[in-house]
CSV table of C-alpha atoms in Angstrom, one decimal:
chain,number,residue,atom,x,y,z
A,29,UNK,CA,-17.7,3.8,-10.9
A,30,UNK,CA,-15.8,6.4,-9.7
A,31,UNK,CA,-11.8,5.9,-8.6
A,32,UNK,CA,-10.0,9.0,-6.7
A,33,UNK,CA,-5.9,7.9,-7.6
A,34,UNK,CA,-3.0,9.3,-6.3
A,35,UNK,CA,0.4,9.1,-6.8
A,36,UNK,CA,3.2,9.9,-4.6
A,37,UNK,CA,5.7,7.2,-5.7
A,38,UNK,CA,8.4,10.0,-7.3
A,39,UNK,CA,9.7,13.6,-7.9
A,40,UNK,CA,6.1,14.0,-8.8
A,41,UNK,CA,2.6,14.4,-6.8
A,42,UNK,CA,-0.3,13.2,-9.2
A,43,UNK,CA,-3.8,12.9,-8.1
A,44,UNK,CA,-6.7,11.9,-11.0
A,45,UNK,CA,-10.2,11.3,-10.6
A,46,UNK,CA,-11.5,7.8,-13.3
A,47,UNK,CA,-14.5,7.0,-14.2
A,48,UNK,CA,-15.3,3.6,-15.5
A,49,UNK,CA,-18.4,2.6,-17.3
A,50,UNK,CA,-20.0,-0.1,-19.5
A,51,UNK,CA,-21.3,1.4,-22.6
A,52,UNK,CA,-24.3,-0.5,-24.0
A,53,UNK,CA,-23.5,-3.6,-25.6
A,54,UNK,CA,-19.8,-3.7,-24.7
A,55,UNK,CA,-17.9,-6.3,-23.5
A,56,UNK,CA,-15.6,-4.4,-21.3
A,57,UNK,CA,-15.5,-1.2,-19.9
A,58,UNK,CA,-14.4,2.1,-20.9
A,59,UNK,CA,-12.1,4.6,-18.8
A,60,UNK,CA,-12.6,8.8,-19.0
A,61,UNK,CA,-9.9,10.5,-16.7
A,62,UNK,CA,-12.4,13.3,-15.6
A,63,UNK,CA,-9.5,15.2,-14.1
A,64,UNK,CA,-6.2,14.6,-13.1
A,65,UNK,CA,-3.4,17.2,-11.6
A,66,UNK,CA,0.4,16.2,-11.4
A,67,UNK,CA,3.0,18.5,-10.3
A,68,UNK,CA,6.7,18.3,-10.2
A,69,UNK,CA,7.3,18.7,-6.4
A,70,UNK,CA,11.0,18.3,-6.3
A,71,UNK,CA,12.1,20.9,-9.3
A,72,UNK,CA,12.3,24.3,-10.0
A,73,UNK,CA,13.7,27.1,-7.2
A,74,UNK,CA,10.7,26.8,-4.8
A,75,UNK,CA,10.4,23.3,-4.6
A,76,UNK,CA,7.8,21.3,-2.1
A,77,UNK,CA,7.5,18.2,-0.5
A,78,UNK,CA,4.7,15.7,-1.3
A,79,UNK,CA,2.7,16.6,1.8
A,80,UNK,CA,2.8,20.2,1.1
A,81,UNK,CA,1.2,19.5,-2.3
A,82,UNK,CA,-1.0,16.5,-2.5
A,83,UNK,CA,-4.2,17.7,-0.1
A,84,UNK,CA,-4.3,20.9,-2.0
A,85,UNK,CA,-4.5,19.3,-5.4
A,86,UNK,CA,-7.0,16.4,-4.4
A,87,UNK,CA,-8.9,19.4,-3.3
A,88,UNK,CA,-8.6,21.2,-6.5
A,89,UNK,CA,-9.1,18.1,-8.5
A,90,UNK,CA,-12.7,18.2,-6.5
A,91,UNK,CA,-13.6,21.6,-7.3
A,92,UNK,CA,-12.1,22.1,-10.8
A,93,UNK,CA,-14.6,18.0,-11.8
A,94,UNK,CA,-17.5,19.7,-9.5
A,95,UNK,CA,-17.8,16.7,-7.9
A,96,UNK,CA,-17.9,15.9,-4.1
A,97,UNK,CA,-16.1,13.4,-2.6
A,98,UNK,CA,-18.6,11.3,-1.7
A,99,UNK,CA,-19.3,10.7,-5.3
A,100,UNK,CA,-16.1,8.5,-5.0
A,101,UNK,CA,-16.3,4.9,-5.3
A,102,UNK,CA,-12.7,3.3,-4.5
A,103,UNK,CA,-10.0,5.4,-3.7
A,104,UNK,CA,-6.4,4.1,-4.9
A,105,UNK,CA,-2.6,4.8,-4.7
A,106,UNK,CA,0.9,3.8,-5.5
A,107,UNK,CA,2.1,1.0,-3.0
A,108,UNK,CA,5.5,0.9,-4.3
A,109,UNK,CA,8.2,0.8,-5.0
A,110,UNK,CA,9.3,4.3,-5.3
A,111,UNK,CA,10.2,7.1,-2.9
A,112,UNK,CA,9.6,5.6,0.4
A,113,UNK,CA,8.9,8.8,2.4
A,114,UNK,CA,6.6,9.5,-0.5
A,115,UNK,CA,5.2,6.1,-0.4
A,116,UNK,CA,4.1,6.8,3.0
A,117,UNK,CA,2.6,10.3,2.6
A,118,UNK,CA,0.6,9.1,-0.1
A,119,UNK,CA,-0.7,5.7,1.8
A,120,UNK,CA,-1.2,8.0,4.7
A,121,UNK,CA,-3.2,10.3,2.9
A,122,UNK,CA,-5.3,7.4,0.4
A,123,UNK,CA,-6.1,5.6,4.4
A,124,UNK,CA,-7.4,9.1,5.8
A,125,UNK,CA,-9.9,9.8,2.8
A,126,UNK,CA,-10.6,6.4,2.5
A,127,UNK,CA,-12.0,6.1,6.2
A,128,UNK,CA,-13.6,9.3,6.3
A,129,UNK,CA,-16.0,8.5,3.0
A,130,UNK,CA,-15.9,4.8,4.0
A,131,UNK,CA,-14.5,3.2,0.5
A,132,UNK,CA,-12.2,0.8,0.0
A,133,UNK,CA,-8.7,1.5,-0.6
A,134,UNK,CA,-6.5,0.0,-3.5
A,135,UNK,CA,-2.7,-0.7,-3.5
A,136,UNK,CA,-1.4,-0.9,-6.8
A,137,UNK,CA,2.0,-1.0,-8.1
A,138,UNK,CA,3.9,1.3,-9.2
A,139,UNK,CA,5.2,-0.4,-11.9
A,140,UNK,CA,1.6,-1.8,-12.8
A,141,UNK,CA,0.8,1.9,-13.0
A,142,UNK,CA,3.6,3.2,-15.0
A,143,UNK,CA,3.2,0.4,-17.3
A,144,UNK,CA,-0.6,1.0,-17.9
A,145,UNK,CA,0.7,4.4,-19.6
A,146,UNK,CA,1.3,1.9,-22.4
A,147,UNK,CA,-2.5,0.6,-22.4
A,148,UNK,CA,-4.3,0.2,-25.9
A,149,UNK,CA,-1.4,2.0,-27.1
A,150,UNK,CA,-0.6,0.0,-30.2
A,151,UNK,CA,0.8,-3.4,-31.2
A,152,UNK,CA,2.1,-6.2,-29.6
A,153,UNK,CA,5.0,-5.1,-27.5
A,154,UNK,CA,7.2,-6.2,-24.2
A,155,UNK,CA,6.7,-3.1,-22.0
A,156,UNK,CA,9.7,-2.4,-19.5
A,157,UNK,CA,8.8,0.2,-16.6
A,158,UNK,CA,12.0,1.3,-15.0
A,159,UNK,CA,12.3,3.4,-11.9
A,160,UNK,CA,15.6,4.7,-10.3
A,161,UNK,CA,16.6,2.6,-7.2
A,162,UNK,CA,19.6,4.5,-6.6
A,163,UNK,CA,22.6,2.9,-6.0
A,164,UNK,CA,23.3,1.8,-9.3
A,165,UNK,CA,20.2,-0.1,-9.4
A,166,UNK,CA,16.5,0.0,-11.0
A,167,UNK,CA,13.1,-0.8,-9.8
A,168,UNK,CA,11.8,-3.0,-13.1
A,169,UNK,CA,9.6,-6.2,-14.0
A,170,UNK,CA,8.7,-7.2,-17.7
A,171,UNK,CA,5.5,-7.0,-18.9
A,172,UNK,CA,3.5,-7.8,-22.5
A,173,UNK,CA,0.8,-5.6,-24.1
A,174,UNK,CA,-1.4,-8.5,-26.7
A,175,UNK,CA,-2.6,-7.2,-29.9
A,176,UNK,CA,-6.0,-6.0,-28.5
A,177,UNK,CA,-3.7,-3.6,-26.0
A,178,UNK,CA,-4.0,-5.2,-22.9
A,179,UNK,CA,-1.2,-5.4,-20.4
A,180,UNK,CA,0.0,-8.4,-18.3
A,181,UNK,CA,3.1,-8.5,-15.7
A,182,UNK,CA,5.5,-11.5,-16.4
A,183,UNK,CA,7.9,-11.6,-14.1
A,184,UNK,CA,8.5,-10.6,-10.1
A,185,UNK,CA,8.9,-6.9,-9.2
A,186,UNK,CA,12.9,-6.6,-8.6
A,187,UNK,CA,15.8,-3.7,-7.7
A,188,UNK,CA,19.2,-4.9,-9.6
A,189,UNK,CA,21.5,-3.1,-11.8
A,190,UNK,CA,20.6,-2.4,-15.4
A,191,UNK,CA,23.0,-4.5,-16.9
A,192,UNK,CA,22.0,-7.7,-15.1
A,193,UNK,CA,18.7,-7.4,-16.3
A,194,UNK,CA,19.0,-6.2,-19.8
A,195,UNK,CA,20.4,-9.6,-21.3
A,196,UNK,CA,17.0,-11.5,-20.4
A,197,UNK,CA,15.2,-9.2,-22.2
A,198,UNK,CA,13.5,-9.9,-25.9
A,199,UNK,CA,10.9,-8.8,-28.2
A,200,UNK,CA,10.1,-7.6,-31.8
A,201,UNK,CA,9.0,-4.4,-30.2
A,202,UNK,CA,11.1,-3.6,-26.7
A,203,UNK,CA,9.2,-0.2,-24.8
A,204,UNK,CA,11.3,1.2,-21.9
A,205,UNK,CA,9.6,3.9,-19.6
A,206,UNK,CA,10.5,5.8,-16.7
A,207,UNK,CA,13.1,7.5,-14.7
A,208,UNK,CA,15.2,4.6,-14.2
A,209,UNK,CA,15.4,4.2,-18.2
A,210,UNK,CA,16.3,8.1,-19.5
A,211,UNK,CA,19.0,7.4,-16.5
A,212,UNK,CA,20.6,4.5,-18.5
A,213,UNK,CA,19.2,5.4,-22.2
A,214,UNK,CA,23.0,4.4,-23.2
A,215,UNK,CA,23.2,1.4,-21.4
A,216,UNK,CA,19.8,0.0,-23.3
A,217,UNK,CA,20.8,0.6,-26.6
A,218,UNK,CA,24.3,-0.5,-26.4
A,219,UNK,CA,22.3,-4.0,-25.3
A,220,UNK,CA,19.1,-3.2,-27.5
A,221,UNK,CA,19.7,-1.0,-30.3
A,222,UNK,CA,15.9,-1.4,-31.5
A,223,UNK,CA,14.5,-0.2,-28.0
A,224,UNK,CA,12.0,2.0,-28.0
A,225,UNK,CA,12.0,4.9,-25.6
A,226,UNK,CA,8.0,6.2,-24.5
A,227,UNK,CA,7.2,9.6,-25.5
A,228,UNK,CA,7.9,12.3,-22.7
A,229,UNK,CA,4.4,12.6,-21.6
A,230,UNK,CA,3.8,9.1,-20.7
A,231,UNK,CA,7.6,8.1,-19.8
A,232,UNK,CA,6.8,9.1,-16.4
A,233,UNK,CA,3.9,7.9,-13.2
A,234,UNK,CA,0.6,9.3,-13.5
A,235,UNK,CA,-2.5,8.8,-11.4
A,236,UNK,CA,-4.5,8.4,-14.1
A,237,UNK,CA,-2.9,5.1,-15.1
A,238,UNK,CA,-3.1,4.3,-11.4
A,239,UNK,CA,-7.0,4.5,-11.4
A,240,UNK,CA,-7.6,2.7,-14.8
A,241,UNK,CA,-5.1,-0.4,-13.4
A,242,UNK,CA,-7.6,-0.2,-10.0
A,243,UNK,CA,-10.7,-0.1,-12.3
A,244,UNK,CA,-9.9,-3.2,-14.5
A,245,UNK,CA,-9.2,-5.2,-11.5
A,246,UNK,CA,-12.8,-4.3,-9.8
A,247,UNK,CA,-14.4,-5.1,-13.0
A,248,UNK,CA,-12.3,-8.0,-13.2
A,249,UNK,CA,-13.0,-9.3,-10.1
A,250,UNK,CA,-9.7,-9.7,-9.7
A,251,UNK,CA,-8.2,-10.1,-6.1
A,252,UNK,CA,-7.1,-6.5,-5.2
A,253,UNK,CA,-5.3,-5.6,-2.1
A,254,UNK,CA,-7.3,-3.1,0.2
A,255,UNK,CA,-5.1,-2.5,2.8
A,256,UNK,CA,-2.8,-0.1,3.7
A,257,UNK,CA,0.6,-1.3,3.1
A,258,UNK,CA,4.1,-0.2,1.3
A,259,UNK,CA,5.3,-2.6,-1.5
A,260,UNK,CA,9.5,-1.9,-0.8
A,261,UNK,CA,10.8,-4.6,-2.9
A,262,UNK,CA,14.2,-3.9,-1.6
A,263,UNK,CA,14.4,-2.6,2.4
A,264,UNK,CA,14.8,1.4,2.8
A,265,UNK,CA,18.0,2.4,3.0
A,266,UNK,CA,18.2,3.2,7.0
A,267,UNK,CA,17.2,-0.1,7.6
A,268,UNK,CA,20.5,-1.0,5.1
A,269,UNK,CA,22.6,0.4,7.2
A,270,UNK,CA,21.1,-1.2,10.3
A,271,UNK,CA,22.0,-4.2,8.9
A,272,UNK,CA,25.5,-3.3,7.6
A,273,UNK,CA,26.7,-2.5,10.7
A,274,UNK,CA,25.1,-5.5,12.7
A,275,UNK,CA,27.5,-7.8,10.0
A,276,UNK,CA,30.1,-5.5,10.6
């Protein structure tokens, strides 16, 4: 089973290709990331928007594998929450190549994703993905990895400041990960001086994590969602304003 994942939820574009297989005599499946290409659209002196990038590297990804796209089983992406123009490009684009090879597409979390980085990744732990809401605020849920490495969501996906959520927050072993956490590194260890930070080339969203989440949810036979729809948690900031006047 093959899984074409993209990622448009931040400064990053990521697009990986997953394939999942049952070797003989296994109880669960196995995951190879056959390709994946991320690039950092919003850095550097010539920097690109999401839609500038993402067709051109789902179209390398295809040509570097040497597979077709029709060899694609599921295609997945990043619901949200996250960059909510990039949210959009990246549905947009996930419901194009979806239709066109007739596959079901996958929504999946952003946070789901970012926490998969964690996946088989050691002990026991409570896994924290945090993404910059702006504001003053953080996209963030709590999660638990078991001994056997597994990962499972614990709490509602919610945007508050740091410091409102930090106190709630407990464990032997404390994993924080993403934007949102380098961006208040300080604040976490003045509340948890133990917490661990992930290493830079997992602290951040990657479609491979994206496709491996969509994978063990087909195989799980979990319910999925395969429409095309934006997971906001807290409205976009236009609408905000809309709203801020209309009390005004």
């Amino acid at each position: 089973m093959k899984i074409l994942a993209i990622d448009t939820s931040g400064l990053q574009a990521g697009a990986a290709i997953v394939n999942a297989y049952s070797p003989h005599g296994a109880q669960s499946s196995s995951y190879i990331t056959i390709g994946e290409v991320t690039l950092n659209a919003r850095t550097g002196e010539n920097s690109y928007t999401h839609s500038e990038i993402l067709m051109p590297a789902v179209e390398q990804l295809f040509k570097l594998t040497r597979l077709e796209p029709q060899d694609i089983d599921y295609v997945a992406y990043t619901n949200g929450p996250g960059s909510f123009t990039g949210l959009r490009i990246g549905a947009s684009c996930a419901l194009a190549m979806a239709h066109s090879l007739n596959k079901p597409a996958i929504a999946v979390p952003t946070l789901d994703a970012l926490a998969y980085n964690t996946l088989n990744a050691g002990k026991e732990a409570t896994i924290i993905p945090m993404l910059d809401a702006r504001r003053g605020q953080v996209y963030t849920a709590v999660y638990s990895r078991c001994a056997e490495g597994k990962i499972t969501r614990n709490t509602d996906f919610t945007a508050l400041p740091v410091e409102e959520f930090l106190p709630a927050i407990s464990g032997e072993k404390i994993i924080f990960l993403g934007d949102g956490a380098d961006k208040n590194r300080d604040i976490i260890l003045n509340f948890l001086p133990r917490a661990i930070f992930a290493s830079l080339n997992n602290n951040r969203q990657r479609a491979s994590s994206v496709g491996v989440w969509a994978a063990e949810k087909i195989a799980a036979n979990q319910d999925i969602s395969r429409e095309i729809e934006i997971l906001y948690v807290r409205a976009p900031q236009a609408v905000r304003e809309k709203e801020k006047k209309c009390t005004i």
